[in-house]
């Protein structure tokens, strides 16, 4: 419950910061006639809506323990990957649209921008975005929330936009004094095209991870090895013949179905023995950075386990 409160508080902070940044980017972009700055502001504005969606999801999941939930009998954390998918699709839409505008500008002689105003914006926004990212990233390391980690990534992306803008317009200022000053109008669309090309990877990766969780696919190999090691240690300790482990991660919940085939040499004889094993596995898995949801069964017949 305490973690949920901290996550909600940080998401509210992120939303407030994003609103400020979005308004500044859109107004400043229009004033400087810089499409990359307008994209920055628009991206942040859309991020605000997505952050509100994340906040709703966190509140929705937090109500899980208040009463019996007949509708979500396997928990509400399934909402988290669903929100990740929606956010990723929206961000991909924004990025691809910006790419199209950048290509259009390149084929229409570029875009004349106010370089001085653009540089001032780039410095302010770089410091602002990376400061918020640093805070969320630091807190996100201690949290199980994938939504908080995604929020931090979005601020990092905004910070990278600003740094790229700063570098690009600094180069444009330098070009003013050279014989290739005619290339300056192409700086804005080229910057926008480069940054959006880099940005495609992050929402695409997040979309894939969200789909994996929603489809209850196996988590990353490292997590599978950690759970399997715990199960195999218990199998050997109690001389169980075989063990089958199936796991998936949905949001902050780790679902594990573990089936043991007892065999003739087993040291498991009573229901009390099986409960002791369940307790051992539960304590071991609980050390992983996820909330475990365990189903552990025992059988003499292998067909009920495979």
PDB file of N, CA, C and O in Angstrom, residues 108-109 185 195 222 276:
ATOM      1  N   UNK A 108      10.518  20.392 -49.299  1.00  0.00           N
ATOM      2  CA  UNK A 108       9.981  21.722 -49.605  1.00  0.00           C
ATOM      3  C   UNK A 108      10.926  22.841 -49.170  1.00  0.00           C
ATOM      4  O   UNK A 108      10.499  23.920 -48.770  1.00  0.00           O
ATOM      5  N   UNK A 109      12.219  22.577 -49.225  1.00  0.00           N
ATOM      6  CA  UNK A 109      13.200  23.627 -48.976  1.00  0.00           C
ATOM      7  C   UNK A 109      13.561  23.874 -47.531  1.00  0.00           C
ATOM      8  O   UNK A 109      14.200  24.879 -47.209  1.00  0.00           O
ATOM      9  N   UNK A 185      18.240  26.070 -43.190  1.00  0.00           N
ATOM     10  CA  UNK A 185      16.807  25.710 -43.144  1.00  0.00           C
ATOM     11  C   UNK A 185      16.538  24.201 -43.045  1.00  0.00           C
ATOM     12  O   UNK A 185      15.449  23.784 -42.640  1.00  0.00           O
ATOM     13  N   UNK A 195      15.800  12.315 -34.657  1.00  0.00           N
ATOM     14  CA  UNK A 195      15.329  12.026 -33.299  1.00  0.00           C
ATOM     15  C   UNK A 195      14.125  11.090 -33.323  1.00  0.00           C
ATOM     16  O   UNK A 195      14.039  10.154 -32.523  1.00  0.00           O
ATOM     17  N   UNK A 222      16.388 -14.798 -17.583  1.00  0.00           N
ATOM     18  CA  UNK A 222      17.008 -14.701 -16.261  1.00  0.00           C
ATOM     19  C   UNK A 222      16.004 -15.010 -15.156  1.00  0.00           C
ATOM     20  O   UNK A 222      16.307 -15.730 -14.203  1.00  0.00           O
ATOM     21  N   UNK A 276       4.626 -27.402   3.871  1.00  0.00           N
ATOM     22  CA  UNK A 276       5.958 -26.933   4.246  1.00  0.00           C
ATOM     23  C   UNK A 276       6.770 -26.579   2.992  1.00  0.00           C
ATOM     24  O   UNK A 276       7.485 -25.573   2.969  1.00  0.00           O
TER      25      UNK A 276
END
